Short mmCIF file of C-alpha atoms in Angstrom, two decimals:
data_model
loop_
_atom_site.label_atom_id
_atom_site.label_comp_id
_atom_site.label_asym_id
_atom_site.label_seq_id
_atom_site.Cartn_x
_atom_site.Cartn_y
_atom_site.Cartn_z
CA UNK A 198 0.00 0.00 0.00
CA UNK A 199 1.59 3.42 -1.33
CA UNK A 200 1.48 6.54 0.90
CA UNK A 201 1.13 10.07 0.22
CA UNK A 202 3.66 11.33 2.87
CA UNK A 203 7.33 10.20 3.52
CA UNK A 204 6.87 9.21 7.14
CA UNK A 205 5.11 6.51 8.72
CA UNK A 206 4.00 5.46 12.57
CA UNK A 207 2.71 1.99 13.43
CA UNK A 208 0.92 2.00 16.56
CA UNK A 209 0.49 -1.04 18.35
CA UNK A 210 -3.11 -1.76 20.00
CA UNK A 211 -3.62 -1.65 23.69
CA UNK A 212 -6.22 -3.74 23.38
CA UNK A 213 -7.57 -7.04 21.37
CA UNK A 214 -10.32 -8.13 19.60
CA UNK A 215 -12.81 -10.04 21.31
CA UNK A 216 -14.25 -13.26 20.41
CA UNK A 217 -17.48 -12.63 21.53
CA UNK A 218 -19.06 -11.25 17.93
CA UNK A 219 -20.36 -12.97 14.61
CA UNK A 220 -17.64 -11.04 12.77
CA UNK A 221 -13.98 -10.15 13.50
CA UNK A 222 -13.61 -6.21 14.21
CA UNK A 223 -13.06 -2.97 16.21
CA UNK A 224 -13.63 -3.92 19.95
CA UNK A 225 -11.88 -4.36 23.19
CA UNK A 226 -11.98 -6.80 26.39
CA UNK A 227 -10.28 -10.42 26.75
CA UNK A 228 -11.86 -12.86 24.87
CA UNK A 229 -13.27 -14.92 27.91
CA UNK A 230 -13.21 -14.85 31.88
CA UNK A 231 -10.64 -16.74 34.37
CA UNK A 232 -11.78 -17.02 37.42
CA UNK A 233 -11.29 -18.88 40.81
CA UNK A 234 -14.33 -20.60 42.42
CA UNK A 235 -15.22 -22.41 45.53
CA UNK A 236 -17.08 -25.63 46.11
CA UNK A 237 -18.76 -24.93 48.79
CA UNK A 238 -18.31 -23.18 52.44
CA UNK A 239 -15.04 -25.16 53.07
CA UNK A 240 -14.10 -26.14 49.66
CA UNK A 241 -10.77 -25.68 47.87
CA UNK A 242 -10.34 -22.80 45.09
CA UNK A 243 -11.15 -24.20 41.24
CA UNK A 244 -9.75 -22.54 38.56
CA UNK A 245 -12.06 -22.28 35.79
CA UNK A 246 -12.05 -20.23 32.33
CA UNK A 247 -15.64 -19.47 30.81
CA UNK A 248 -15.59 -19.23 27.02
CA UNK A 249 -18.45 -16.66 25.78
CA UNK A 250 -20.06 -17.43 22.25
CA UNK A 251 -20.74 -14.69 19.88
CA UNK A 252 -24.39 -15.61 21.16
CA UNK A 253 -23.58 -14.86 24.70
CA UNK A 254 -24.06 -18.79 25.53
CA UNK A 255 -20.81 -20.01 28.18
CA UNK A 256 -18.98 -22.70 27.82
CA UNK A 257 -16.65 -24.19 30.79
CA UNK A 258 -13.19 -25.07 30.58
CA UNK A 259 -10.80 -26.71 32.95
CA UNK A 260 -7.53 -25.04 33.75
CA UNK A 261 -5.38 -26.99 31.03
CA UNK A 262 -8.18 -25.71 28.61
CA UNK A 263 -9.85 -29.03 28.17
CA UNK A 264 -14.03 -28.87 28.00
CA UNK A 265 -15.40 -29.13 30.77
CA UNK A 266 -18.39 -32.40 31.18
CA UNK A 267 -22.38 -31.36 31.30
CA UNK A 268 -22.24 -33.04 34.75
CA UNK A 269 -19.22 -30.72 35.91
CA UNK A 270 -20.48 -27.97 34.61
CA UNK A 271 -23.91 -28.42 36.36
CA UNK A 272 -22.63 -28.87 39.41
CA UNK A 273 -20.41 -25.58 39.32
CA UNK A 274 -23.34 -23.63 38.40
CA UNK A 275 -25.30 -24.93 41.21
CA UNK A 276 -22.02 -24.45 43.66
CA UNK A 277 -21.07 -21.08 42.93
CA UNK A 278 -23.76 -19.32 40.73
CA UNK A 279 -23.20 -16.30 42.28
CA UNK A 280 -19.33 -15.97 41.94
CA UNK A 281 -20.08 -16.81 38.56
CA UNK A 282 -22.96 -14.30 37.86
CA UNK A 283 -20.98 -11.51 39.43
CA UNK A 284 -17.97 -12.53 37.08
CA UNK A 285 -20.49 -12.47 34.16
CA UNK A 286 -21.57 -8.99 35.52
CA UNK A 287 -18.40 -7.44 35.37
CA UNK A 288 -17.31 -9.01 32.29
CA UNK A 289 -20.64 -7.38 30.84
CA UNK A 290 -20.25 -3.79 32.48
CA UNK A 291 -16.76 -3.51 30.84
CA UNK A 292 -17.45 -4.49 27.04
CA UNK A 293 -20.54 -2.21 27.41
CA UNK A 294 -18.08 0.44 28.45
CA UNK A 295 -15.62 -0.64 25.82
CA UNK A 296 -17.83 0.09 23.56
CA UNK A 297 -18.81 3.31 24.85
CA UNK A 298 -15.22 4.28 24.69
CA UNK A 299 -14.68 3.79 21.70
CA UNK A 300 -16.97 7.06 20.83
CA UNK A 301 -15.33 9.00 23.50
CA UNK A 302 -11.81 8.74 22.15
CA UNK A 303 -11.37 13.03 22.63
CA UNK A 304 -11.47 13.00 26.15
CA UNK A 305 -8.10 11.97 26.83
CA UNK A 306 -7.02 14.54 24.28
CA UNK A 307 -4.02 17.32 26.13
CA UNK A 308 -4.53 20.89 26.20
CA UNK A 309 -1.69 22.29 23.51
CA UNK A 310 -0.71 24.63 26.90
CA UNK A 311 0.50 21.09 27.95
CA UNK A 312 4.07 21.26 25.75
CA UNK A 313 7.16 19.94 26.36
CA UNK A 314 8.81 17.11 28.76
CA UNK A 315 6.42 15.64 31.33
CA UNK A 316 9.07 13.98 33.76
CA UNK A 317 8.23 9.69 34.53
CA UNK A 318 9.87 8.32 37.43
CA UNK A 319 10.92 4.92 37.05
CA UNK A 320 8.02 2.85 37.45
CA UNK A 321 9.25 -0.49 39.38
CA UNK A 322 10.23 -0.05 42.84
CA UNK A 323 13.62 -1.60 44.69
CA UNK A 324 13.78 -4.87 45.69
CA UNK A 325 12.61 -5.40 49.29
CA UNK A 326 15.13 -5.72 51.96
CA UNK A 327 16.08 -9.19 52.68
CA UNK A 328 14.85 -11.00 55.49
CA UNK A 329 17.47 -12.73 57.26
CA UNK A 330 17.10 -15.96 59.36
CA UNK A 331 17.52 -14.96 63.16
CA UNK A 332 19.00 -17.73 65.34
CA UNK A 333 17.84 -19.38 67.76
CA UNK A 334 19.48 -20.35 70.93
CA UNK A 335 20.28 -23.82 70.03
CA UNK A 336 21.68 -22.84 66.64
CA UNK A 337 23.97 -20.44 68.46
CA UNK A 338 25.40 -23.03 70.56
CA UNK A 339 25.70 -25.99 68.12
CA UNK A 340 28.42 -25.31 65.69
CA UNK A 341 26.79 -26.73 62.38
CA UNK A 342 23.94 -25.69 62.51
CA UNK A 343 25.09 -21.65 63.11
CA UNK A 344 27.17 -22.81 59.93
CA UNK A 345 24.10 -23.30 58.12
CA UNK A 346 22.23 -20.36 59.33
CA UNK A 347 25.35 -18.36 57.99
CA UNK A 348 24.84 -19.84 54.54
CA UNK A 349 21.74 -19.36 54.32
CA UNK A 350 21.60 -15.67 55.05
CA UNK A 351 25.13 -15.24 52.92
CA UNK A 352 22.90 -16.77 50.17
CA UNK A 353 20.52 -14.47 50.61
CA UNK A 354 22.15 -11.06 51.13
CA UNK A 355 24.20 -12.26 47.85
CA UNK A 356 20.91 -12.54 45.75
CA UNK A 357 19.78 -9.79 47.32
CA UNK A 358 22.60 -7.88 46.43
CA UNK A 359 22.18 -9.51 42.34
CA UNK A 360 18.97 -8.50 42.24
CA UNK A 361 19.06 -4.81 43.15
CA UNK A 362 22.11 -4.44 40.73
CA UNK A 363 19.92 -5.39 38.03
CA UNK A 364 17.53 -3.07 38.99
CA UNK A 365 19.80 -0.75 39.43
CA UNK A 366 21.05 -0.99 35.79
CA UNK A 367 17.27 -1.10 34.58
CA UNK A 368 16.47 2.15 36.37
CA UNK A 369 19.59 3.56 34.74
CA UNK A 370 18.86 2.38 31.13
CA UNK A 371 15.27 4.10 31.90
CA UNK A 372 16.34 6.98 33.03
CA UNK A 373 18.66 7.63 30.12
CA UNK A 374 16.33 7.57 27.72
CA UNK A 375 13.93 9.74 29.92
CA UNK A 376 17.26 12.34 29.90
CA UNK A 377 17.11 11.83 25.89
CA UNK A 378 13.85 12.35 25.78
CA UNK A 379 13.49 15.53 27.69
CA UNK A 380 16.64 17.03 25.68
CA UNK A 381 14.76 16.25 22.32
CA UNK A 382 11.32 17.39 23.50
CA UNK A 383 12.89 20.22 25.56
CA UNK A 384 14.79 21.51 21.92
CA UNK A 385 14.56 19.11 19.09
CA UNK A 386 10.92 19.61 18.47
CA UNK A 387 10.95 22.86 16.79
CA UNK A 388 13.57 22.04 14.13
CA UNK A 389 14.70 18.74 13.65
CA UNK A 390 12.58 16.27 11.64
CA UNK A 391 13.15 13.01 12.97
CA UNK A 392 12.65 14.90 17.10
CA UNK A 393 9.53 15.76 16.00
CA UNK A 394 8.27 12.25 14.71
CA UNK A 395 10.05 10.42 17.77
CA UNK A 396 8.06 12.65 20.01
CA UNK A 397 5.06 12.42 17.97
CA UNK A 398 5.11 8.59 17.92
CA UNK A 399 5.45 8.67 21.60
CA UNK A 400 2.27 10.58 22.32
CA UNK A 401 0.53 8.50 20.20
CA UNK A 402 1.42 5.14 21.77
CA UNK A 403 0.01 6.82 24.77
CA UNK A 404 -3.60 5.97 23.24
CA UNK A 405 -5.32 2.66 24.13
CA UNK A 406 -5.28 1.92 19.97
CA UNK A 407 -8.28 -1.02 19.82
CA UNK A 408 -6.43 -2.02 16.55
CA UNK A 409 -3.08 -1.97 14.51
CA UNK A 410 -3.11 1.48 13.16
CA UNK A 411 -0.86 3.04 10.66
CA UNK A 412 -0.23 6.90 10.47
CA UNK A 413 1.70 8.22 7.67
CA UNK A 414 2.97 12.02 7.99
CA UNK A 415 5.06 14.95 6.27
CA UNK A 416 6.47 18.50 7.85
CA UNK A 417 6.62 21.47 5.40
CA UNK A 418 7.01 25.41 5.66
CA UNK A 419 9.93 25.17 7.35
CA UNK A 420 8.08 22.57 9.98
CA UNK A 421 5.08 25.04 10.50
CA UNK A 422 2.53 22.49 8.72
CA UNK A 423 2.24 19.01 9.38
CA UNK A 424 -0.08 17.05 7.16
CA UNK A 425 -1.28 13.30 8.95
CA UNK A 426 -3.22 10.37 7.12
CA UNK A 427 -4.81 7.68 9.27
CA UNK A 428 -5.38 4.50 8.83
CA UNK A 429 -9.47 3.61 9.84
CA UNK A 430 -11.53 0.65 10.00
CA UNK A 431 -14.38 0.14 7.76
CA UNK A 432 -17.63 0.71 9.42
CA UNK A 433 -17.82 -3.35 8.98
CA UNK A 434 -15.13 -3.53 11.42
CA UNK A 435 -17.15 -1.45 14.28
CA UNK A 436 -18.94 -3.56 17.15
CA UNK A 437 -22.39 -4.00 16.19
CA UNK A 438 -23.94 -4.84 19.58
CA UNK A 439 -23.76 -4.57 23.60
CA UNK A 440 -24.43 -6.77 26.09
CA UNK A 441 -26.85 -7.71 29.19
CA UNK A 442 -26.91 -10.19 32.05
CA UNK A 443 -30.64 -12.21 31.80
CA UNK A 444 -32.08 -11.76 35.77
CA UNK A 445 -32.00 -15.84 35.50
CA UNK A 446 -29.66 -17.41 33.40
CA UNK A 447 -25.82 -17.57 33.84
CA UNK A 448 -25.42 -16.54 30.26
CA UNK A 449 -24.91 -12.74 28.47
CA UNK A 450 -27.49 -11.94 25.88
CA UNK A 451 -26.42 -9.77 22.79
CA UNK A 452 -28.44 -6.79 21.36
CA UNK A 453 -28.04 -5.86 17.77
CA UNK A 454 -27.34 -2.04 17.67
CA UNK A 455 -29.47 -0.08 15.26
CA UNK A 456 -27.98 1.11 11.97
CA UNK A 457 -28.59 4.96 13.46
CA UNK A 458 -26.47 3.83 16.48
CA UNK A 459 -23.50 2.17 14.30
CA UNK A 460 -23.59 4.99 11.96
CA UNK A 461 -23.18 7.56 15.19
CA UNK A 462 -20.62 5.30 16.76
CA UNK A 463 -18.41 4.98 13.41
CA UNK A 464 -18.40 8.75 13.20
CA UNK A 465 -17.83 9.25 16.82
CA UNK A 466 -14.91 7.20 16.47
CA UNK A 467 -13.28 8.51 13.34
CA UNK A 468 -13.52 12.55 14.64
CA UNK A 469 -12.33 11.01 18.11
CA UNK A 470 -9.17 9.54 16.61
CA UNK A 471 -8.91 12.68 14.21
CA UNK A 472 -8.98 14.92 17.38
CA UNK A 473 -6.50 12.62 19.89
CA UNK A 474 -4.09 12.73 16.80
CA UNK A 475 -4.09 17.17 16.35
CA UNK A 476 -4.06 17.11 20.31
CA UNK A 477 -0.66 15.46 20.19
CA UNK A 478 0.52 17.16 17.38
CA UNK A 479 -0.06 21.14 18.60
CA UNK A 480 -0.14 19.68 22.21
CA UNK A 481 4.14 18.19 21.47
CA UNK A 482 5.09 19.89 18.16
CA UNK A 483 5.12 23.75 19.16
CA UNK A 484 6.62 25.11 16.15
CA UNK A 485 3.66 23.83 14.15
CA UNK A 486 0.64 25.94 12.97
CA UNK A 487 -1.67 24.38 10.85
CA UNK A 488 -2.22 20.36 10.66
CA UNK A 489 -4.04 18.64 8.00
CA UNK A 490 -5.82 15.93 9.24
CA UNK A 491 -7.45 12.63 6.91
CA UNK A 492 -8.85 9.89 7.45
CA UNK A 493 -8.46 6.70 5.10
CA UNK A 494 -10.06 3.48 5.09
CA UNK A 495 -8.31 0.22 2.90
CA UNK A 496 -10.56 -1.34 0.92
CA UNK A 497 -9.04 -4.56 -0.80
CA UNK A 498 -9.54 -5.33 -4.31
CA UNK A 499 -9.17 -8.65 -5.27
CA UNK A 500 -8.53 -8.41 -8.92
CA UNK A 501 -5.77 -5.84 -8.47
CA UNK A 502 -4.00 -7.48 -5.52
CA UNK A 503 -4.23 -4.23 -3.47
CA UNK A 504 -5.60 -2.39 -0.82
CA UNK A 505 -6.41 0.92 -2.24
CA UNK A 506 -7.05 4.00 -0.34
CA UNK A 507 -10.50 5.53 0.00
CA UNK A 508 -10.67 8.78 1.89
CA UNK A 509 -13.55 9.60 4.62
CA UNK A 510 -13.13 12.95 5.57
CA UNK A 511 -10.03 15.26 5.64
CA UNK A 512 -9.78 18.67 7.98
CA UNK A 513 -7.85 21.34 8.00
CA UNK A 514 -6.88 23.76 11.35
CA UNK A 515 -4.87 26.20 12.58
CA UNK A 516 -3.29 26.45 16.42
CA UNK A 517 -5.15 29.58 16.95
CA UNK A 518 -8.54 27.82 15.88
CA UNK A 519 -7.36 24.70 18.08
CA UNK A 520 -6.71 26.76 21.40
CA UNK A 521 -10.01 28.61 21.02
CA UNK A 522 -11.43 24.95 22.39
CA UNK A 523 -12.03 24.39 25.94
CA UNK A 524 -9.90 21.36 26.72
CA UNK A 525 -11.03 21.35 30.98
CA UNK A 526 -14.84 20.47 29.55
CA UNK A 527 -14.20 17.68 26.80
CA UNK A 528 -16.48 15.07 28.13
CA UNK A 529 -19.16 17.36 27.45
CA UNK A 530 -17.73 18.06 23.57
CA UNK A 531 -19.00 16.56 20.47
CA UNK A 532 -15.98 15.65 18.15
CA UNK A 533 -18.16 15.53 15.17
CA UNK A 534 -19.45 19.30 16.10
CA UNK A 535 -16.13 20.37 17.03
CA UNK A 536 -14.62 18.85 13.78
CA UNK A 537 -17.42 20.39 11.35
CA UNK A 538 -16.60 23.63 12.86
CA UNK A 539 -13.11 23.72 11.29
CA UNK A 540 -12.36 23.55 7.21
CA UNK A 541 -13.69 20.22 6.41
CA UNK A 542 -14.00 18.09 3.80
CA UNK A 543 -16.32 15.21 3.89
CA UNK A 544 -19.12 13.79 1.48
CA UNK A 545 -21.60 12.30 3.97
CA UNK A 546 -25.12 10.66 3.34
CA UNK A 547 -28.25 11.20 5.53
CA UNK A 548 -27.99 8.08 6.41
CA UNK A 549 -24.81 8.52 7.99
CA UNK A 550 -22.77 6.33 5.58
CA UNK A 551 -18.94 8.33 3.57
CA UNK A 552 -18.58 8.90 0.63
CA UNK A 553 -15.22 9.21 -0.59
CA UNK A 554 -13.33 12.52 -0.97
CA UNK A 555 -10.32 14.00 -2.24
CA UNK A 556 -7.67 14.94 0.83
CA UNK A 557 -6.04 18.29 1.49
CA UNK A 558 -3.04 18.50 0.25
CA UNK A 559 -0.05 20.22 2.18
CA UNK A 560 0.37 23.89 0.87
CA UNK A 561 2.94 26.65 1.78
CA UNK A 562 0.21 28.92 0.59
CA UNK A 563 -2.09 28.62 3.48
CA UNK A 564 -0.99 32.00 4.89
#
């Protein structure tokens, strides 16, 4: 697949796809539930791993993975419905949420007052002082065994002693590259090329990406313009349902979302990315003024052998328009509103559904 720009970021997800759906797509949440259940008021823990069908139906597995008998899985539903219905109920809650996020992606987005290093302290702590075997008065008085006390606690203090070198060295590899990467957002951003996409690709591995997502770049006038192209899902790819708990089964049930609601929640999602990704760039890239913004879908064709581009929507702002928003009150924002208010280009139907449309292209011109 070509690109229009030179430079190219591919951003890992934070999060998989789920199994629970009829069709592979755009969602979040582990594809089942381990959990630990008891048999009983005295019984031992059992570790147990519910499967969920795309139909909400569960299906028990044993720890090793193996299926787990009808008569098994009877009795654990009689033993420990509720520990299983409250792991149901949480499992539910989040992939209801999940979705939800997914049309909330601008909230997260940083005020472009927020520029420059942010300083991380290492994040793992030292290794716990070690606990050293204390005597007792026979061991004091009988030779060998004092001798084996001593070894012990020599063996100890000695891994003790290996393991907080090698966290030593970890927390000094860390904080090397935190010292490179304050000198490079501190002064490389406003003039060399490859500071600016460094610190660009870090802020955008910051975002909980539900899928592999490529974002291809160029800086012009003198690094004063960045133009960004961004690699979206089809609105195939999109969840199209949420979830319940039945008040009497130990099951989820799945609710088809209307086409209204899809439609809302695949444009939600596209201005949400759209509006994370200008964030970073006037929020980390100070020296830039206007960023052109589009998205792209790939759409396979499988006489050609390729996955040509097809273009959704492409914007066009300036840092003065972008600091006219009020970041401290973006859960009550609409990205589609707040996109729509800047030059746009898009070829939408009433129905919701893109056209597609010919990008911006970067321009010296602008001013």
């Amino acid at each position: 697949m070509e690109s229009r720009f030179q430079r190219r970021i591919r951003l890992a997800p934070g999060a998989r796809l789920i199994t629970t759906r009829l069709r592979p797509g755009l969602s979040v949440g582990p594809p089942g539930i381990s959990l630990v259940v008891r048999r009983g008021e005295e019984g031992e823990g059992l570790p147990v791993n519910l499967e969920i069908t795309a139909s909400g139906e569960i299906r028990y597995r044993n720890a090793d993975g193996s299926r787990m008998n009808t008569s098994g899985a009877r009795e654990l539903r009689r033993d420990a419905e509720e520990d299983l219905r409250d792991a149901l109920q949480a499992h539910c809650d989040r992939l209801n949420a999940d979705l939800e996020r997914l049309g909330r992606m601008h909230e997260q987005t940083p005020s472009p007052d927020s520029i420059g290093y942010q300083p991380c302290s290492y994040p793992e702590p030292p290794p716990l002082p070690v606990a050293l075997i204390r005597p007792s008065w026979w061991q004091d008085i009988w030779t060998p065994a004092r001798q084996r006390v001593q070894q012990e606690n020599a063996w100890r203090q000695a891994e003790h002693e290996e393991a907080y070198r090698a966290w030593e060295w970890r927390k000094a590899k860390f904080d090397a590259r935190e010292f490179q990467r304050q000198q490079r957002e501190d002064n490389a951003t406003f003039d060399d090329p490859e500071a600016m996409q460094q610190t660009l690709a870090d802020r955008l591995e910051e975002i909980d990406w539900p899928r592999e997502t490529l974002i291809d770049f160029d800086l012009v006038d003198d690094f004063r313009t960045i133009a960004v192209d961004i690699d979206m899902p089809g609105e195939e790819e999109m969840p199209d349902r949420h979830w319940s708990m039945p008040a009497k089964r130990i099951k989820l049930s799945p609710h088809k979302l209307t086409v209204t609601r899809q439609h809302q929640l695949y444009r939600d999602y596209l201005y949400g990315v759209a509006f994370r990704v200008l964030g970073a760039a006037f929020a980390r890239l100070p020296r830039i003024e206007l960023a052109l913004v589009s998205g792209y879908r790939r759409v396979t064709d499988p006489d050609a052998g390729d996955s040509p581009q097809r273009y959704l929507f492409s914007v066009k702002v300036t840092r003065e328009q972008w600091e006219r928003l009020d970041f401290d009150r973006l859960e009550h924002l609409d990205p589609v509103e707040a996109i729509e208010a800047f030059t746009l280009r898009r070829d939408m139907t009433r129905s919701g559904e893109f056209r597609d449309i010919k990008p911006f292209e970067p321009d010296w011109r602008w001013r």
